[in-house]
């Protein structure tokens, strides 16, 4: 079993739609959680951190459920520019060793 | 700051040849990571350094792979001899050694071994 698992998609949605991605992680001792975004043929970049209380950044909302060991990302009013691969990322130790999920591909269409 | 700088951006080499990938982390960052990305396996952590010291190299696929960090501003990943299955995008990333900070990635080196 992979340490961080995601549905690879693709998720094909129309502009303006709301879309949600989930991610599960296997190590209950994981300490911090993130969503990264990766555009085609580019490097991954931090989208947002995920906090236990849930957090929002504009159209993006991230939530963490430690009991069930899953993380979610909700995108509201999706834009064409949101088309990318979204990577769920978990930090397993006290340093900053990040473990990436396989990514979920999102395609937003006009 | 110019960000994490990797070179070369693209490398095409013949099977059996030695390949050296280079990385300059962001100044002030004390952690450096090498990742490999393929369609089949996604992003895999190969090795990471803290204060120039290798902390975990369990992700290095085999002895053909080696990595060094002689100082805080430079790291190399070497493959010798290279094989076609090593073809992938290799990313270097740097960050501060704390639990909740962003890792910044270089633009990657696209390696093709023929």
PDB file of N, CA and C in Angstrom, chain B residues 9-70:
ATOM      1  N   UNK B   9      18.923  21.238 -18.086  1.00  0.00           N
ATOM      2  CA  UNK B   9      17.462  21.115 -18.141  1.00  0.00           C
ATOM      3  C   UNK B   9      17.066  19.848 -18.874  1.00  0.00           C
ATOM      4  N   UNK B  10      17.843  19.490 -19.871  1.00  0.00           N
ATOM      5  CA  UNK B  10      17.585  18.269 -20.638  1.00  0.00           C
ATOM      6  C   UNK B  10      18.909  17.539 -20.842  1.00  0.00           C
ATOM      7  N   UNK B  11      18.832  16.222 -20.789  1.00  0.00           N
ATOM      8  CA  UNK B  11      20.025  15.400 -21.005  1.00  0.00           C
ATOM      9  C   UNK B  11      19.610  14.155 -21.760  1.00  0.00           C
ATOM     10  N   UNK B  12      20.270  13.925 -22.883  1.00  0.00           N
ATOM     11  CA  UNK B  12      20.062  12.682 -23.632  1.00  0.00           C
ATOM     12  C   UNK B  12      21.406  11.979 -23.673  1.00  0.00           C
ATOM     13  N   UNK B  13      21.428  10.736 -23.243  1.00  0.00           N
ATOM     14  CA  UNK B  13      22.684  10.015 -23.182  1.00  0.00           C
ATOM     15  C   UNK B  13      22.469   8.571 -23.603  1.00  0.00           C
ATOM     16  N   UNK B  14      23.552   7.924 -23.928  1.00  0.00           N
ATOM     17  CA  UNK B  14      23.471   6.518 -24.317  1.00  0.00           C
ATOM     18  C   UNK B  14      23.620   5.615 -23.097  1.00  0.00           C
ATOM     19  N   UNK B  15      22.956   4.512 -23.162  1.00  0.00           N
ATOM     20  CA  UNK B  15      23.046   3.515 -22.096  1.00  0.00           C
ATOM     21  C   UNK B  15      24.502   3.221 -21.783  1.00  0.00           C
ATOM     22  N   UNK B  16      24.802   3.156 -20.484  1.00  0.00           N
ATOM     23  CA  UNK B  16      26.165   2.855 -20.071  1.00  0.00           C
ATOM     24  C   UNK B  16      27.004   4.075 -19.741  1.00  0.00           C
ATOM     25  N   UNK B  17      26.554   5.232 -20.183  1.00  0.00           N
ATOM     26  CA  UNK B  17      27.301   6.452 -19.915  1.00  0.00           C
ATOM     27  C   UNK B  17      27.016   6.977 -18.498  1.00  0.00           C
ATOM     28  N   UNK B  18      27.934   7.759 -17.989  1.00  0.00           N
ATOM     29  CA  UNK B  18      27.750   8.411 -16.698  1.00  0.00           C
ATOM     30  C   UNK B  18      26.970   9.708 -16.895  1.00  0.00           C
ATOM     31  N   UNK B  19      26.042   9.945 -15.986  1.00  0.00           N
ATOM     32  CA  UNK B  19      25.233  11.169 -16.032  1.00  0.00           C
ATOM     33  C   UNK B  19      25.374  11.884 -14.691  1.00  0.00           C
ATOM     34  N   UNK B  20      25.597  13.181 -14.734  1.00  0.00           N
ATOM     35  CA  UNK B  20      25.674  13.975 -13.510  1.00  0.00           C
ATOM     36  C   UNK B  20      24.678  15.122 -13.574  1.00  0.00           C
ATOM     37  N   UNK B  21      23.796  15.149 -12.598  1.00  0.00           N
ATOM     38  CA  UNK B  21      22.802  16.213 -12.498  1.00  0.00           C
ATOM     39  C   UNK B  21      23.220  17.146 -11.363  1.00  0.00           C
ATOM     40  N   UNK B  22      22.980  18.434 -11.549  1.00  0.00           N
ATOM     41  CA  UNK B  22      23.476  19.424 -10.595  1.00  0.00           C
ATOM     42  C   UNK B  22      22.348  20.258 -10.021  1.00  0.00           C
ATOM     43  N   UNK B  23      22.571  20.725  -8.795  1.00  0.00           N
ATOM     44  CA  UNK B  23      21.533  21.508  -8.123  1.00  0.00           C
ATOM     45  C   UNK B  23      22.171  22.566  -7.226  1.00  0.00           C
ATOM     46  N   UNK B  24      21.625  23.771  -7.312  1.00  0.00           N
ATOM     47  CA  UNK B  24      22.007  24.841  -6.389  1.00  0.00           C
ATOM     48  C   UNK B  24      20.762  25.213  -5.601  1.00  0.00           C
ATOM     49  N   UNK B  25      20.753  24.959  -4.288  1.00  0.00           N
ATOM     50  CA  UNK B  25      19.548  25.255  -3.499  1.00  0.00           C
ATOM     51  C   UNK B  25      19.414  26.746  -3.235  1.00  0.00           C
ATOM     52  N   UNK B  26      18.289  27.114  -2.668  1.00  0.00           N
ATOM     53  CA  UNK B  26      18.075  28.502  -2.271  1.00  0.00           C
ATOM     54  C   UNK B  26      18.991  28.828  -1.095  1.00  0.00           C
ATOM     55  N   UNK B  27      19.631  29.971  -1.165  1.00  0.00           N
ATOM     56  CA  UNK B  27      20.550  30.380  -0.112  1.00  0.00           C
ATOM     57  C   UNK B  27      19.824  30.453   1.236  1.00  0.00           C
ATOM     58  N   UNK B  28      20.437  29.838   2.253  1.00  0.00           N
ATOM     59  CA  UNK B  28      19.837  29.842   3.583  1.00  0.00           C
ATOM     60  C   UNK B  28      19.038  28.592   3.911  1.00  0.00           C
ATOM     61  N   UNK B  29      18.666  27.844   2.886  1.00  0.00           N
ATOM     62  CA  UNK B  29      17.961  26.583   3.139  1.00  0.00           C
ATOM     63  C   UNK B  29      18.962  25.531   3.588  1.00  0.00           C
ATOM     64  N   UNK B  30      18.574  24.734   4.589  1.00  0.00           N
ATOM     65  CA  UNK B  30      19.509  23.737   5.103  1.00  0.00           C
ATOM     66  C   UNK B  30      19.098  22.300   4.773  1.00  0.00           C
ATOM     67  N   UNK B  31      18.016  22.143   4.010  1.00  0.00           N
ATOM     68  CA  UNK B  31      17.616  20.802   3.574  1.00  0.00           C
ATOM     69  C   UNK B  31      17.552  20.761   2.056  1.00  0.00           C
ATOM     70  N   UNK B  32      18.015  19.647   1.516  1.00  0.00           N
ATOM     71  CA  UNK B  32      17.990  19.479   0.060  1.00  0.00           C
ATOM     72  C   UNK B  32      17.490  18.083  -0.259  1.00  0.00           C
ATOM     73  N   UNK B  33      16.651  18.000  -1.280  1.00  0.00           N
ATOM     74  CA  UNK B  33      15.991  16.748  -1.640  1.00  0.00           C
ATOM     75  C   UNK B  33      16.174  16.483  -3.129  1.00  0.00           C
ATOM     76  N   UNK B  34      16.374  15.220  -3.465  1.00  0.00           N
ATOM     77  CA  UNK B  34      16.340  14.788  -4.855  1.00  0.00           C
ATOM     78  C   UNK B  34      15.121  13.880  -5.047  1.00  0.00           C
ATOM     79  N   UNK B  35      14.310  14.226  -6.035  1.00  0.00           N
ATOM     80  CA  UNK B  35      13.129  13.438  -6.382  1.00  0.00           C
ATOM     81  C   UNK B  35      13.249  12.983  -7.836  1.00  0.00           C
ATOM     82  N   UNK B  36      12.565  11.882  -8.144  1.00  0.00           N
ATOM     83  CA  UNK B  36      12.455  11.406  -9.515  1.00  0.00           C
ATOM     84  C   UNK B  36      10.973  11.258  -9.837  1.00  0.00           C
ATOM     85  N   UNK B  37      10.578  11.710 -11.023  1.00  0.00           N
ATOM     86  CA  UNK B  37       9.180  11.616 -11.414  1.00  0.00           C
ATOM     87  C   UNK B  37       9.030  10.869 -12.734  1.00  0.00           C
ATOM     88  N   UNK B  38       8.173   9.861 -12.723  1.00  0.00           N
ATOM     89  CA  UNK B  38       7.803   9.129 -13.930  1.00  0.00           C
ATOM     90  C   UNK B  38       6.294   8.991 -13.964  1.00  0.00           C
ATOM     91  N   UNK B  39       5.773   8.689 -15.140  1.00  0.00           N
ATOM     92  CA  UNK B  39       4.326   8.498 -15.253  1.00  0.00           C
ATOM     93  C   UNK B  39       3.881   7.324 -14.392  1.00  0.00           C
ATOM     94  N   UNK B  40       4.681   6.269 -14.387  1.00  0.00           N
ATOM     95  CA  UNK B  40       4.255   5.055 -13.695  1.00  0.00           C
ATOM     96  C   UNK B  40       4.324   5.187 -12.177  1.00  0.00           C
ATOM     97  N   UNK B  41       5.342   5.860 -11.670  1.00  0.00           N
ATOM     98  CA  UNK B  41       5.595   5.838 -10.226  1.00  0.00           C
ATOM     99  C   UNK B  41       5.396   7.191  -9.549  1.00  0.00           C
ATOM    100  N   UNK B  42       5.093   8.232 -10.325  1.00  0.00           N
ATOM    101  CA  UNK B  42       4.890   9.541  -9.726  1.00  0.00           C
ATOM    102  C   UNK B  42       6.197  10.117  -9.196  1.00  0.00           C
ATOM    103  N   UNK B  43       6.068  10.952  -8.164  1.00  0.00           N
ATOM    104  CA  UNK B  43       7.224  11.598  -7.551  1.00  0.00           C
ATOM    105  C   UNK B  43       7.765  10.708  -6.435  1.00  0.00           C
ATOM    106  N   UNK B  44       9.020  10.312  -6.561  1.00  0.00           N
ATOM    107  CA  UNK B  44       9.650   9.459  -5.552  1.00  0.00           C
ATOM    108  C   UNK B  44      10.831  10.201  -4.942  1.00  0.00           C
ATOM    109  N   UNK B  45      10.913  10.181  -3.619  1.00  0.00           N
ATOM    110  CA  UNK B  45      12.066  10.765  -2.959  1.00  0.00           C
ATOM    111  C   UNK B  45      13.238   9.805  -3.059  1.00  0.00           C
ATOM    112  N   UNK B  46      14.359  10.293  -3.572  1.00  0.00           N
ATOM    113  CA  UNK B  46      15.545   9.459  -3.713  1.00  0.00           C
ATOM    114  C   UNK B  46      16.448   9.581  -2.488  1.00  0.00           C
ATOM    115  N   UNK B  47      16.742  10.809  -2.101  1.00  0.00           N
ATOM    116  CA  UNK B  47      17.662  11.063  -1.000  1.00  0.00           C
ATOM    117  C   UNK B  47      17.428  12.467  -0.497  1.00  0.00           C
ATOM    118  N   UNK B  48      17.697  12.694   0.805  1.00  0.00           N
ATOM    119  CA  UNK B  48      17.676  14.065   1.266  1.00  0.00           C
ATOM    120  C   UNK B  48      18.817  14.325   2.244  1.00  0.00           C
ATOM    121  N   UNK B  49      19.235  15.586   2.267  1.00  0.00           N
ATOM    122  CA  UNK B  49      20.353  16.056   3.068  1.00  0.00           C
ATOM    123  C   UNK B  49      19.850  17.109   4.067  1.00  0.00           C
ATOM    124  N   UNK B  50      20.458  17.112   5.235  1.00  0.00           N
ATOM    125  CA  UNK B  50      20.260  18.193   6.180  1.00  0.00           C
ATOM    126  C   UNK B  50      21.642  18.722   6.561  1.00  0.00           C
ATOM    127  N   UNK B  51      21.842  20.026   6.384  1.00  0.00           N
ATOM    128  CA  UNK B  51      23.158  20.618   6.658  1.00  0.00           C
ATOM    129  C   UNK B  51      24.282  19.843   5.955  1.00  0.00           C
ATOM    130  N   UNK B  52      24.036  19.506   4.713  1.00  0.00           N
ATOM    131  CA  UNK B  52      24.997  18.858   3.814  1.00  0.00           C
ATOM    132  C   UNK B  52      25.231  17.380   4.129  1.00  0.00           C
ATOM    133  N   UNK B  53      24.568  16.842   5.128  1.00  0.00           N
ATOM    134  CA  UNK B  53      24.757  15.449   5.516  1.00  0.00           C
ATOM    135  C   UNK B  53      23.587  14.610   5.003  1.00  0.00           C
ATOM    136  N   UNK B  54      23.862  13.489   4.321  1.00  0.00           N
ATOM    137  CA  UNK B  54      22.749  12.641   3.860  1.00  0.00           C
ATOM    138  C   UNK B  54      22.008  12.033   5.051  1.00  0.00           C
ATOM    139  N   UNK B  55      20.715  12.205   5.100  1.00  0.00           N
ATOM    140  CA  UNK B  55      19.909  11.719   6.218  1.00  0.00           C
ATOM    141  C   UNK B  55      19.234  10.395   5.867  1.00  0.00           C
ATOM    142  N   UNK B  56      18.717  10.300   4.675  1.00  0.00           N
ATOM    143  CA  UNK B  56      17.999   9.086   4.280  1.00  0.00           C
ATOM    144  C   UNK B  56      18.193   8.886   2.784  1.00  0.00           C
ATOM    145  N   UNK B  57      18.848   7.795   2.428  1.00  0.00           N
ATOM    146  CA  UNK B  57      19.038   7.483   1.010  1.00  0.00           C
ATOM    147  C   UNK B  57      18.312   6.200   0.631  1.00  0.00           C
ATOM    148  N   UNK B  58      17.323   5.839   1.414  1.00  0.00           N
ATOM    149  CA  UNK B  58      16.620   4.571   1.169  1.00  0.00           C
ATOM    150  C   UNK B  58      15.857   4.572  -0.153  1.00  0.00           C
ATOM    151  N   UNK B  59      15.622   5.741  -0.699  1.00  0.00           N
ATOM    152  CA  UNK B  59      14.921   5.815  -1.965  1.00  0.00           C
ATOM    153  C   UNK B  59      15.808   5.668  -3.181  1.00  0.00           C
ATOM    154  N   UNK B  60      17.088   5.661  -2.997  1.00  0.00           N
ATOM    155  CA  UNK B  60      18.016   5.488  -4.117  1.00  0.00           C
ATOM    156  C   UNK B  60      17.830   4.072  -4.661  1.00  0.00           C
ATOM    157  N   UNK B  61      17.509   3.967  -5.949  1.00  0.00           N
ATOM    158  CA  UNK B  61      17.089   2.661  -6.473  1.00  0.00           C
ATOM    159  C   UNK B  61      18.172   1.585  -6.433  1.00  0.00           C
ATOM    160  N   UNK B  62      19.389   1.916  -6.652  1.00  0.00           N
ATOM    161  CA  UNK B  62      20.452   0.915  -6.620  1.00  0.00           C
ATOM    162  C   UNK B  62      21.806   1.625  -6.586  1.00  0.00           C
ATOM    163  N   UNK B  63      22.855   0.791  -6.517  1.00  0.00           N
ATOM    164  CA  UNK B  63      24.199   1.352  -6.340  1.00  0.00           C
ATOM    165  C   UNK B  63      24.668   2.207  -7.507  1.00  0.00           C
ATOM    166  N   UNK B  64      23.983   2.133  -8.600  1.00  0.00           N
ATOM    167  CA  UNK B  64      24.386   2.961  -9.749  1.00  0.00           C
ATOM    168  C   UNK B  64      24.129   4.441  -9.460  1.00  0.00           C
ATOM    169  N   UNK B  65      23.295   4.713  -8.470  1.00  0.00           N
ATOM    170  CA  UNK B  65      22.943   6.086  -8.119  1.00  0.00           C
ATOM    171  C   UNK B  65      23.763   6.532  -6.910  1.00  0.00           C
ATOM    172  N   UNK B  66      24.301   7.742  -6.986  1.00  0.00           N
ATOM    173  CA  UNK B  66      24.989   8.320  -5.838  1.00  0.00           C
ATOM    174  C   UNK B  66      24.731   9.818  -5.813  1.00  0.00           C
ATOM    175  N   UNK B  67      24.730  10.387  -4.613  1.00  0.00           N
ATOM    176  CA  UNK B  67      24.506  11.829  -4.461  1.00  0.00           C
ATOM    177  C   UNK B  67      25.482  12.393  -3.459  1.00  0.00           C
ATOM    178  N   UNK B  68      25.894  13.628  -3.719  1.00  0.00           N
ATOM    179  CA  UNK B  68      26.813  14.308  -2.823  1.00  0.00           C
ATOM    180  C   UNK B  68      26.348  15.739  -2.597  1.00  0.00           C
ATOM    181  N   UNK B  69      26.763  16.265  -1.458  1.00  0.00           N
ATOM    182  CA  UNK B  69      26.510  17.680  -1.183  1.00  0.00           C
ATOM    183  C   UNK B  69      27.765  18.224  -0.513  1.00  0.00           C
ATOM    184  N   UNK B  70      28.751  18.637  -1.280  1.00  0.00           N
ATOM    185  CA  UNK B  70      30.037  19.049  -0.717  1.00  0.00           C
ATOM    186  C   UNK B  70      29.958  20.348   0.078  1.00  0.00           C
TER     187      UNK B  70
END
